[in-house]
């Protein structure tokens, strides 16, 4: 039986299934609030299984022994990613034998951010580079650096209205950036990337620190979920804490470059 999509305030009924979910906390917040993404459940009145979709990530939660559990997994398109808690791993291996397991690292915000350190990181921009907030005149070029900075939003205008991004330019081109992969009234899921020929110059620290500052200025919780060790080390350098490793799956998709 196909899962049903929840709309508007209905989405909140799936929230309890994600209590204790290992990662993607900002993305889950956004979907449950109805800002970005989609929420599907096996039963709209009393759900036992839910699938949240944000971009190419599918966060699946609930009871892996429920009748709708396998259906939720089989609904994930090839080349997308699946995140589940530990109780689901056996079912994932049976239902999706093509899935490739890999480790992700979830972090939480510290009880208190070191604002002086964030300022120092932001101000460590090398000479010749410029840090700027993305606006209507620059958003298309920002997307060219990394499509996933903005493509979870329905349009570039929606990204500018709801989301936020900061980029570093050199010679008029974006070479690094950090943006809201998803956003809600409570939190921001970070997405970050530096162009390969400009890496190892601290540019990711600059943009990441600036987006954290933006979150603190606007009462939002910064959320970081790392796809590999390099991204995890960057999170820790920015001040995120509580590294939690969890197993996720890619269905033939390439590894993400940073987070």
CSV table of C-alpha atoms in Angstrom, one decimal:
chain,number,residue,atom,x,y,z
A,1,UNK,CA,0.0,0.0,0.0
A,2,UNK,CA,1.6,3.4,-1.0
A,3,UNK,CA,2.6,5.8,1.7
A,4,UNK,CA,0.5,9.0,1.9
A,5,UNK,CA,2.0,12.5,1.8
A,6,UNK,CA,1.2,14.8,4.7
A,7,UNK,CA,0.6,18.5,4.0
A,8,UNK,CA,0.7,21.6,6.1
A,9,UNK,CA,0.2,21.2,9.8
A,10,UNK,CA,-0.5,17.5,9.3
A,11,UNK,CA,3.2,16.9,9.0
A,12,UNK,CA,3.7,17.3,12.8
A,13,UNK,CA,2.0,14.0,13.4
A,14,UNK,CA,5.2,12.3,12.1
A,15,UNK,CA,7.4,14.2,14.6
A,16,UNK,CA,7.4,11.6,17.4
A,17,UNK,CA,8.8,8.9,15.0
A,18,UNK,CA,12.0,11.0,14.7
A,19,UNK,CA,12.7,11.3,18.4
A,20,UNK,CA,16.3,10.2,18.9
A,21,UNK,CA,17.0,10.1,15.1
A,22,UNK,CA,20.8,10.0,14.6
A,23,UNK,CA,21.3,12.9,12.3
A,24,UNK,CA,19.9,15.4,9.7
A,25,UNK,CA,18.2,17.3,12.5
A,26,UNK,CA,17.9,20.6,10.7
A,27,UNK,CA,16.5,19.0,7.6
A,28,UNK,CA,13.9,17.1,9.6
A,29,UNK,CA,12.9,20.3,11.5
A,30,UNK,CA,12.3,22.0,8.1
A,31,UNK,CA,10.2,19.2,6.7
A,32,UNK,CA,8.1,18.7,9.8
A,33,UNK,CA,7.5,22.5,9.9
A,34,UNK,CA,6.4,22.5,6.3
A,35,UNK,CA,9.1,24.8,5.0
A,36,UNK,CA,11.0,22.4,2.7
A,37,UNK,CA,10.8,18.8,1.7
A,38,UNK,CA,8.0,16.2,1.8
A,39,UNK,CA,6.7,14.0,4.6
A,40,UNK,CA,5.1,10.6,3.8
A,41,UNK,CA,3.6,8.1,6.3
A,42,UNK,CA,2.0,4.7,6.2
A,43,UNK,CA,-1.1,5.8,8.1
A,44,UNK,CA,-2.1,9.5,8.4
A,45,UNK,CA,-4.0,9.0,11.6
A,46,UNK,CA,-1.6,6.7,13.5
A,47,UNK,CA,1.7,6.5,11.6
A,48,UNK,CA,4.1,3.7,12.4
A,49,UNK,CA,6.6,4.6,9.5
A,50,UNK,CA,7.6,7.9,8.0
A,51,UNK,CA,9.8,9.0,5.2
A,52,UNK,CA,11.1,12.6,5.0
A,53,UNK,CA,12.6,13.8,1.7
A,54,UNK,CA,14.8,16.8,1.5
A,55,UNK,CA,16.7,17.1,-1.8
A,56,UNK,CA,18.3,13.6,-2.4
A,57,UNK,CA,18.2,12.6,1.3
A,58,UNK,CA,15.5,10.2,2.6
A,59,UNK,CA,15.3,10.1,6.4
A,60,UNK,CA,13.2,7.0,7.3
A,61,UNK,CA,12.0,6.4,10.8
A,62,UNK,CA,9.5,4.4,12.9
A,63,UNK,CA,9.0,0.7,13.3
A,64,UNK,CA,11.1,-1.4,10.8
A,65,UNK,CA,8.7,-4.4,11.5
A,66,UNK,CA,5.6,-2.4,10.4
A,67,UNK,CA,3.9,-3.5,7.1
A,68,UNK,CA,4.9,-0.1,5.5
A,69,UNK,CA,8.6,-0.2,6.4
A,70,UNK,CA,9.7,-2.1,3.2
A,71,UNK,CA,7.5,0.2,1.1
A,72,UNK,CA,9.2,3.2,2.5
A,73,UNK,CA,12.6,1.9,1.5
A,74,UNK,CA,11.6,0.8,-1.9
A,75,UNK,CA,10.2,4.3,-2.6
A,76,UNK,CA,13.8,5.8,-2.5
A,77,UNK,CA,15.0,6.5,-6.1
A,78,UNK,CA,18.3,5.2,-7.3
A,79,UNK,CA,21.3,7.5,-6.7
A,80,UNK,CA,19.6,9.0,-3.6
A,81,UNK,CA,20.7,8.6,0.1
A,82,UNK,CA,19.0,6.9,2.9
A,83,UNK,CA,19.4,7.7,6.6
A,84,UNK,CA,17.9,5.4,9.3
A,85,UNK,CA,18.5,4.5,12.9
A,86,UNK,CA,20.2,1.3,14.0
A,87,UNK,CA,17.0,-0.7,14.2
A,88,UNK,CA,16.6,-0.4,10.4
A,89,UNK,CA,19.9,-1.7,9.1
A,90,UNK,CA,18.9,-5.3,8.7
A,91,UNK,CA,15.8,-4.4,6.7
A,92,UNK,CA,17.8,-1.9,4.5
A,93,UNK,CA,20.3,-4.7,3.6
A,94,UNK,CA,17.4,-7.0,2.6
A,95,UNK,CA,15.2,-4.5,0.8
A,96,UNK,CA,18.0,-2.5,-0.9
A,97,UNK,CA,20.8,-4.9,-1.6
A,98,UNK,CA,22.4,-2.4,-4.0
A,99,UNK,CA,22.7,0.2,-1.2
A,100,UNK,CA,26.3,1.1,-0.2
A,101,UNK,CA,26.8,1.7,3.5
A,102,UNK,CA,28.9,4.7,4.6
A,103,UNK,CA,29.5,6.6,7.9
A,104,UNK,CA,28.1,10.0,8.6
A,105,UNK,CA,28.8,12.2,11.6
A,106,UNK,CA,26.1,14.2,13.3
A,107,UNK,CA,27.0,17.2,15.6
A,108,UNK,CA,25.2,19.5,17.9
A,109,UNK,CA,25.7,23.1,18.8
A,110,UNK,CA,27.7,23.8,21.9
A,111,UNK,CA,25.8,25.2,25.0
A,112,UNK,CA,27.6,28.5,24.4
A,113,UNK,CA,29.4,29.5,21.2
A,114,UNK,CA,32.8,31.2,21.4
A,115,UNK,CA,31.8,34.5,19.7
A,116,UNK,CA,35.3,35.9,19.7
A,117,UNK,CA,36.6,32.8,17.9
A,118,UNK,CA,33.9,33.0,15.3
A,119,UNK,CA,34.8,36.7,14.7
A,120,UNK,CA,38.5,35.7,14.4
A,121,UNK,CA,37.6,33.0,11.9
A,122,UNK,CA,35.4,35.3,9.8
A,123,UNK,CA,38.1,38.0,9.8
A,124,UNK,CA,40.9,35.5,8.8
A,125,UNK,CA,40.0,36.0,5.1
A,126,UNK,CA,43.2,36.2,3.0
A,127,UNK,CA,44.0,39.3,1.2
A,128,UNK,CA,42.2,39.7,-2.2
A,129,UNK,CA,39.2,37.6,-1.2
A,130,UNK,CA,35.8,39.1,-0.3
A,131,UNK,CA,33.0,37.7,2.0
A,132,UNK,CA,29.5,38.6,1.1
A,133,UNK,CA,25.9,37.6,1.7
A,134,UNK,CA,24.2,36.1,-1.4
A,135,UNK,CA,21.6,38.4,-2.9
A,136,UNK,CA,19.5,38.7,-6.0
A,137,UNK,CA,22.4,39.8,-8.1
A,138,UNK,CA,24.7,37.0,-7.1
A,139,UNK,CA,22.5,34.0,-6.3
A,140,UNK,CA,22.8,32.5,-9.8
A,141,UNK,CA,26.6,32.6,-9.6
A,142,UNK,CA,26.4,31.1,-6.1
A,143,UNK,CA,24.3,28.2,-7.4
A,144,UNK,CA,27.0,27.6,-10.1
A,145,UNK,CA,29.5,26.9,-7.3
A,146,UNK,CA,27.2,24.2,-5.8
A,147,UNK,CA,23.6,23.5,-7.0
A,148,UNK,CA,22.6,22.0,-3.6
A,149,UNK,CA,23.1,25.4,-2.0
A,150,UNK,CA,19.8,26.5,-3.4
A,151,UNK,CA,18.1,23.6,-5.2
A,152,UNK,CA,16.1,22.4,-2.3
A,153,UNK,CA,14.1,25.6,-2.7
A,154,UNK,CA,11.4,25.9,-5.4
A,155,UNK,CA,13.3,28.8,-7.1
A,156,UNK,CA,16.1,31.2,-6.6
A,157,UNK,CA,13.6,33.8,-5.4
A,158,UNK,CA,12.4,31.4,-2.7
A,159,UNK,CA,15.9,30.7,-1.6
A,160,UNK,CA,16.4,34.5,-1.2
A,161,UNK,CA,13.1,34.8,0.7
A,162,UNK,CA,13.5,31.8,3.0
A,163,UNK,CA,17.1,30.7,3.0
A,164,UNK,CA,20.5,32.3,3.5
A,165,UNK,CA,24.0,32.0,2.0
A,166,UNK,CA,27.4,33.5,2.4
A,167,UNK,CA,30.1,33.2,-0.2
A,168,UNK,CA,33.8,34.2,-0.7
A,169,UNK,CA,34.7,35.7,-4.1
A,170,UNK,CA,38.0,36.1,-5.8
A,171,UNK,CA,38.4,38.0,-9.0
A,172,UNK,CA,34.6,38.4,-9.1
A,173,UNK,CA,33.9,34.6,-8.9
A,174,UNK,CA,32.5,32.6,-6.0
A,175,UNK,CA,35.2,30.1,-4.8
A,176,UNK,CA,33.7,29.1,-1.4
A,177,UNK,CA,30.3,29.2,0.2
A,178,UNK,CA,28.1,28.1,3.1
A,179,UNK,CA,24.3,28.1,2.8
A,180,UNK,CA,21.1,26.7,4.3
A,181,UNK,CA,20.6,23.3,2.8
A,182,UNK,CA,17.3,23.5,4.7
A,183,UNK,CA,15.8,26.0,7.2
A,184,UNK,CA,13.0,26.3,9.7
A,185,UNK,CA,11.9,28.7,12.4
A,186,UNK,CA,14.2,26.8,14.8
A,187,UNK,CA,17.3,25.7,12.9
A,188,UNK,CA,19.5,25.7,9.8
A,189,UNK,CA,21.1,22.6,8.2
A,190,UNK,CA,24.5,23.7,6.8
A,191,UNK,CA,25.8,23.0,3.3
A,192,UNK,CA,29.4,24.1,2.6
A,193,UNK,CA,31.8,23.8,-0.3
A,194,UNK,CA,35.1,25.3,-1.5
A,195,UNK,CA,36.2,25.1,-5.1
A,196,UNK,CA,38.9,22.5,-5.4
A,197,UNK,CA,41.6,24.9,-6.6
A,198,UNK,CA,41.0,27.2,-3.6
A,199,UNK,CA,40.9,24.6,-0.8
A,200,UNK,CA,43.2,24.7,2.2
A,201,UNK,CA,43.1,28.4,2.6
A,202,UNK,CA,40.6,28.6,5.4
A,203,UNK,CA,37.8,29.8,3.2
A,204,UNK,CA,35.3,27.2,4.5
A,205,UNK,CA,36.0,28.3,8.1
A,206,UNK,CA,35.3,31.9,7.1
A,207,UNK,CA,31.9,31.2,5.5
A,208,UNK,CA,30.9,28.6,8.1
A,209,UNK,CA,31.7,31.1,10.9
A,210,UNK,CA,29.6,33.8,9.2
A,211,UNK,CA,26.6,31.5,8.8
A,212,UNK,CA,26.9,30.5,12.5
A,213,UNK,CA,26.9,34.2,13.4
A,214,UNK,CA,23.8,34.7,11.3
A,215,UNK,CA,22.0,31.9,13.1
A,216,UNK,CA,22.9,33.3,16.5
A,217,UNK,CA,21.8,36.8,15.4
A,218,UNK,CA,18.4,35.4,14.4
A,219,UNK,CA,17.7,32.8,17.1
A,220,UNK,CA,18.4,29.8,14.9
A,221,UNK,CA,20.2,26.6,15.9
A,222,UNK,CA,23.1,25.7,13.6
A,223,UNK,CA,23.0,22.0,12.5
A,224,UNK,CA,25.9,20.1,10.9
A,225,UNK,CA,25.8,16.6,9.5
A,226,UNK,CA,29.1,15.4,8.0
A,227,UNK,CA,29.4,13.0,5.0
A,228,UNK,CA,33.0,12.2,5.8
A,229,UNK,CA,35.9,12.8,8.1
A,230,UNK,CA,37.1,16.0,6.5
A,231,UNK,CA,33.7,17.6,7.0
A,232,UNK,CA,33.6,16.3,10.5
A,233,UNK,CA,37.0,18.0,11.3
A,234,UNK,CA,35.7,21.2,9.8
A,235,UNK,CA,32.6,21.1,12.0
A,236,UNK,CA,34.8,20.7,15.1
A,237,UNK,CA,37.1,23.5,14.0
A,238,UNK,CA,34.0,25.8,13.8
A,239,UNK,CA,33.0,24.8,17.4
A,240,UNK,CA,30.4,22.1,16.8
A,241,UNK,CA,30.5,19.3,19.5
A,242,UNK,CA,29.1,15.9,20.3
A,243,UNK,CA,30.3,14.0,17.3
A,244,UNK,CA,28.0,11.0,16.7
A,245,UNK,CA,28.8,8.4,14.1
A,246,UNK,CA,26.0,6.7,12.3
A,247,UNK,CA,25.6,4.4,9.3
A,248,UNK,CA,23.8,5.7,6.2
A,249,UNK,CA,23.4,4.4,2.7
A,250,UNK,CA,23.9,5.7,-0.9
A,251,UNK,CA,22.0,4.1,-3.7
A,252,UNK,CA,24.8,4.3,-6.3
A,253,UNK,CA,25.2,8.0,-5.7
A,254,UNK,CA,28.7,9.7,-5.6
A,255,UNK,CA,30.1,10.8,-2.3
A,256,UNK,CA,29.4,14.4,-1.4
A,257,UNK,CA,32.4,16.7,-1.4
A,258,UNK,CA,32.1,18.3,2.0
A,259,UNK,CA,28.9,18.1,4.0
